[in-house]
PDB file of C-alpha atoms in Angstrom:
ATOM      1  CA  UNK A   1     119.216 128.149 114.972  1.00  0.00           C
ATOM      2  CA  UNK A   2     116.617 127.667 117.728  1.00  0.00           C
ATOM      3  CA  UNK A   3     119.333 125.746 119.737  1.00  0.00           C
ATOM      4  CA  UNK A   4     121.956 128.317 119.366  1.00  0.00           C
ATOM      5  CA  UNK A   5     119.783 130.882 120.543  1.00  0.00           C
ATOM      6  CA  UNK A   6     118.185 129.086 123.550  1.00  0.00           C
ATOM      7  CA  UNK A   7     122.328 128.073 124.407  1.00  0.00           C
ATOM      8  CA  UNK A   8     123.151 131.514 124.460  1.00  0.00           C
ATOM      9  CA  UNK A   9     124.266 133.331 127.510  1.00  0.00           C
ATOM     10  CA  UNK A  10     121.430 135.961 128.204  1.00  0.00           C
ATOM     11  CA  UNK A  11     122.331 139.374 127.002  1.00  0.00           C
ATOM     12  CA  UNK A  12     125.786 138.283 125.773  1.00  0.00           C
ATOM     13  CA  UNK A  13     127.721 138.714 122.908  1.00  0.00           C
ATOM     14  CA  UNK A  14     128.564 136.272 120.608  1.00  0.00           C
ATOM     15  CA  UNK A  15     131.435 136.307 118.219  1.00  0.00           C
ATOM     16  CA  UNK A  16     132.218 135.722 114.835  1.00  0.00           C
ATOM     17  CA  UNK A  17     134.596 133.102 115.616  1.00  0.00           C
ATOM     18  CA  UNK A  18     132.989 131.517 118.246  1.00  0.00           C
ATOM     19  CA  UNK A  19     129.539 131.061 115.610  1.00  0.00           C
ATOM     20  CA  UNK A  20     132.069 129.519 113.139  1.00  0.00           C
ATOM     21  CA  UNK A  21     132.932 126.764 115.284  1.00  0.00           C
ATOM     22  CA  UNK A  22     129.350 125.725 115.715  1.00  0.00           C
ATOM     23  CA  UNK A  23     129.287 125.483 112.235  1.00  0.00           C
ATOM     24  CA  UNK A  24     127.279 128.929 110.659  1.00  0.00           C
ATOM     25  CA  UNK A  25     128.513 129.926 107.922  1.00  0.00           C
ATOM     26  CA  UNK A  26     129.054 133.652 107.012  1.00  0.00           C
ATOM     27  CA  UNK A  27     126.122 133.319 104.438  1.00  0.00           C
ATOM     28  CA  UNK A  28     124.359 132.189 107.565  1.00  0.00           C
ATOM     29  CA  UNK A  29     125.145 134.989 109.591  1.00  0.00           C
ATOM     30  CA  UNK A  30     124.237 136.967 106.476  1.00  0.00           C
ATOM     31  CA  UNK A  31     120.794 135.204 106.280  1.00  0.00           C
ATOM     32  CA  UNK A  32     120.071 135.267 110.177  1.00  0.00           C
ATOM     33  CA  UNK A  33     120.897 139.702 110.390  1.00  0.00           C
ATOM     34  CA  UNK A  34     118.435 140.373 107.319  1.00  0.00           C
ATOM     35  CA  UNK A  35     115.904 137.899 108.927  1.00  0.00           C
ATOM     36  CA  UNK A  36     117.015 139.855 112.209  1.00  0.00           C
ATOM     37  CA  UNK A  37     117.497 136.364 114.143  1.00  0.00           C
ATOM     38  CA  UNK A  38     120.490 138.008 114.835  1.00  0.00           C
ATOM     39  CA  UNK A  39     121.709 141.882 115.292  1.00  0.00           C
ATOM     40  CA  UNK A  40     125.141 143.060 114.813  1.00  0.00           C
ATOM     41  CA  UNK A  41     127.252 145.095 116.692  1.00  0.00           C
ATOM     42  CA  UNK A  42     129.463 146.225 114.453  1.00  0.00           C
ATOM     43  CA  UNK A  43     132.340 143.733 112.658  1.00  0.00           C
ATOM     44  CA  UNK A  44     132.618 140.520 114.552  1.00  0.00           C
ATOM     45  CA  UNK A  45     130.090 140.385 116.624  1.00  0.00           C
ATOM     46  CA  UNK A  46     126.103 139.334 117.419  1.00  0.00           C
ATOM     47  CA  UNK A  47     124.016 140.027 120.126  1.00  0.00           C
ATOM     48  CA  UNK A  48     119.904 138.304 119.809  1.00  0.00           C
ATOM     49  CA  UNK A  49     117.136 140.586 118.813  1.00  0.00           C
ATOM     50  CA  UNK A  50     115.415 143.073 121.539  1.00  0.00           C
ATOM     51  CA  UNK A  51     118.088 142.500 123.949  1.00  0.00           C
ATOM     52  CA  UNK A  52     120.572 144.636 125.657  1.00  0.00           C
ATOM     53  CA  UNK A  53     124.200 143.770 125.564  1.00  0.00           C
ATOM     54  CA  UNK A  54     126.092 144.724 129.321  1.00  0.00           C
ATOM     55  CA  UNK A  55     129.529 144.690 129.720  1.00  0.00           C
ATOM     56  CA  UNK A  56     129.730 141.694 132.062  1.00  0.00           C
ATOM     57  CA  UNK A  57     128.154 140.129 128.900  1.00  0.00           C
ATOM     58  CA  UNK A  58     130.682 141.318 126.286  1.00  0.00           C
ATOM     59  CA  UNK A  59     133.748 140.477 129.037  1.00  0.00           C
ATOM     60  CA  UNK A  60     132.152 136.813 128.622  1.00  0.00           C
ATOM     61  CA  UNK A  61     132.435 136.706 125.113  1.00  0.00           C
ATOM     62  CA  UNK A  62     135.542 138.191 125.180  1.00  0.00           C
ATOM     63  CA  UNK A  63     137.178 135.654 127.613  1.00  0.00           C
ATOM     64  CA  UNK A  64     135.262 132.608 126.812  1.00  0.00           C
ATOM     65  CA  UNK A  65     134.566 132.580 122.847  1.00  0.00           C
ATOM     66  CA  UNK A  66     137.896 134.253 121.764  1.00  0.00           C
ATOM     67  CA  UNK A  67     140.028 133.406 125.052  1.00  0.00           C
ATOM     68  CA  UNK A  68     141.296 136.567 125.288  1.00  0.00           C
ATOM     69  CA  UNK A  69     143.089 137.643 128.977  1.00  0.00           C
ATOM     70  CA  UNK A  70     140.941 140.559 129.781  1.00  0.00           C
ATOM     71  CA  UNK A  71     139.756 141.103 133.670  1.00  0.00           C
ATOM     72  CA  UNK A  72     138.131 143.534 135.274  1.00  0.00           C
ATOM     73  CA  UNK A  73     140.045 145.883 137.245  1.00  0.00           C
ATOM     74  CA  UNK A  74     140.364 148.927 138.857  1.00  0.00           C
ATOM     75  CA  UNK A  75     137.312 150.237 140.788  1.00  0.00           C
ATOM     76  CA  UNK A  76     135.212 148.156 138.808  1.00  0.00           C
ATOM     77  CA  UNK A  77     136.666 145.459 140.543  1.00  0.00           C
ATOM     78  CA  UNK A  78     136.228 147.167 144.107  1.00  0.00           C
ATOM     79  CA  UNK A  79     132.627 147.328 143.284  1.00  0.00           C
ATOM     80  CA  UNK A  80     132.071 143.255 142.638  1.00  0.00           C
ATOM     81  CA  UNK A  81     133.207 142.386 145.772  1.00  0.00           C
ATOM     82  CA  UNK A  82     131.606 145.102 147.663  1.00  0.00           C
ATOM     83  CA  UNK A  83     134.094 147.313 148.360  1.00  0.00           C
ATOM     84  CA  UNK A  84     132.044 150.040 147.225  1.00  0.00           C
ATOM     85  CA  UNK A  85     131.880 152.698 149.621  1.00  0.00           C
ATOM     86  CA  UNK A  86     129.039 154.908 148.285  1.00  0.00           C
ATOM     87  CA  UNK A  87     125.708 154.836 146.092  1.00  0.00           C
ATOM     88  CA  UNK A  88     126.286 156.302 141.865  1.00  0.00           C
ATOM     89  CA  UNK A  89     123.192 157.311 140.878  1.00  0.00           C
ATOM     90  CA  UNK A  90     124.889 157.669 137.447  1.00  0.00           C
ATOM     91  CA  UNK A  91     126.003 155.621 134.432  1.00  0.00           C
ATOM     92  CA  UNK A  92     129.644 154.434 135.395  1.00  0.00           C
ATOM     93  CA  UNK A  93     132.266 152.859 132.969  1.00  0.00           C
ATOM     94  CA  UNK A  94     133.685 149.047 133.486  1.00  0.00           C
ATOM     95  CA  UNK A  95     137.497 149.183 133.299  1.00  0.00           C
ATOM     96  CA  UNK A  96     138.758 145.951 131.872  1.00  0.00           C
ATOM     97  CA  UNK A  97     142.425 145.376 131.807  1.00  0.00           C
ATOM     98  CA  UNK A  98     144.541 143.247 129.578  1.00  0.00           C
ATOM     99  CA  UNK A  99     147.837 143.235 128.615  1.00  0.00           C
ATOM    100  CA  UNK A 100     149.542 144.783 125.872  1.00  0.00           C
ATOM    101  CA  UNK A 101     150.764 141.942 123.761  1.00  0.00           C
ATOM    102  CA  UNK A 102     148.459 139.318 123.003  1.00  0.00           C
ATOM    103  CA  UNK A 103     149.981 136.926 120.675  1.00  0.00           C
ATOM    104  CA  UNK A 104     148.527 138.893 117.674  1.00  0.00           C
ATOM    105  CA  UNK A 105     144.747 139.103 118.470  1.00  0.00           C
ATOM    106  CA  UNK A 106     142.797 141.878 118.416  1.00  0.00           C
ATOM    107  CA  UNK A 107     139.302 141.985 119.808  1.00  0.00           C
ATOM    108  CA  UNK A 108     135.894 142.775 118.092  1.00  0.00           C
ATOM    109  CA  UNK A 109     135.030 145.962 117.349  1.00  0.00           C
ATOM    110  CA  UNK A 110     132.287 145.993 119.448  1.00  0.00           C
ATOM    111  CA  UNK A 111     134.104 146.878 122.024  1.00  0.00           C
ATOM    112  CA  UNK A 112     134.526 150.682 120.782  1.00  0.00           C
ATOM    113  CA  UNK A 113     130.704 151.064 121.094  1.00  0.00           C
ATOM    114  CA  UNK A 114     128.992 152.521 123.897  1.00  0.00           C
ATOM    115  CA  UNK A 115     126.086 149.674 124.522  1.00  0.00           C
ATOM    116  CA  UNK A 116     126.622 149.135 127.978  1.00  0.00           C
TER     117      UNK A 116
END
């Protein structure tokens, strides 16, 4: 467990799936929550304990673990490359783009929760 957690991207998500191929079980994942190793975001997903989650962090999960095509877009995108052309001194949403169809997966639900 100690490796998993020193591996892990810092205040990323990591999926259910992606866990499973480094061999936890779900009785592990089970074990690691109540022992709060681990903290879940809802079905499919674990962030590590007293950290937050941002959505350059869940887009990582998203695109590396589960190899799903979503990109940022939009002004979102604008903004990364510094083509920003004033200060928010407010929360702002990250629009991430994929496409419709993609070859039956569906994403975590994490996404659907307002942590970043």
């Amino acid at each position: 467990m100690r490796s998993l957690l020193d591996a892990w991207e810092p205040r990323s998500v990591a999926t259910t799936a992606y866990l499973k191929t480094l061999g936890i079980t779900p009785q592990d994942l089970q074990n690691y929550t109540s022992s709060r190793w681990l903290m879940s975001l809802g079905r499919g997903a674990f962030k590590r304990p007293k950290e937050t989650v941002t959505w350059q962090g869940a887009l990582h999960g998203l695109q590396s673990q589960l190899r799903l095509p979503v990109r940022v877009g939009a002004l979102t995108a604008l903004e990364m490359w510094g083509n920003n052309h004033y200060v928010r001194f407010t929360a702002t949403r990250a629009c991430l783009l994929s496409p419709l169809n993609v070859s039956g997966k569906n994403p975590p639900h994490f996404h659907d929760l307002a942590i970043w």
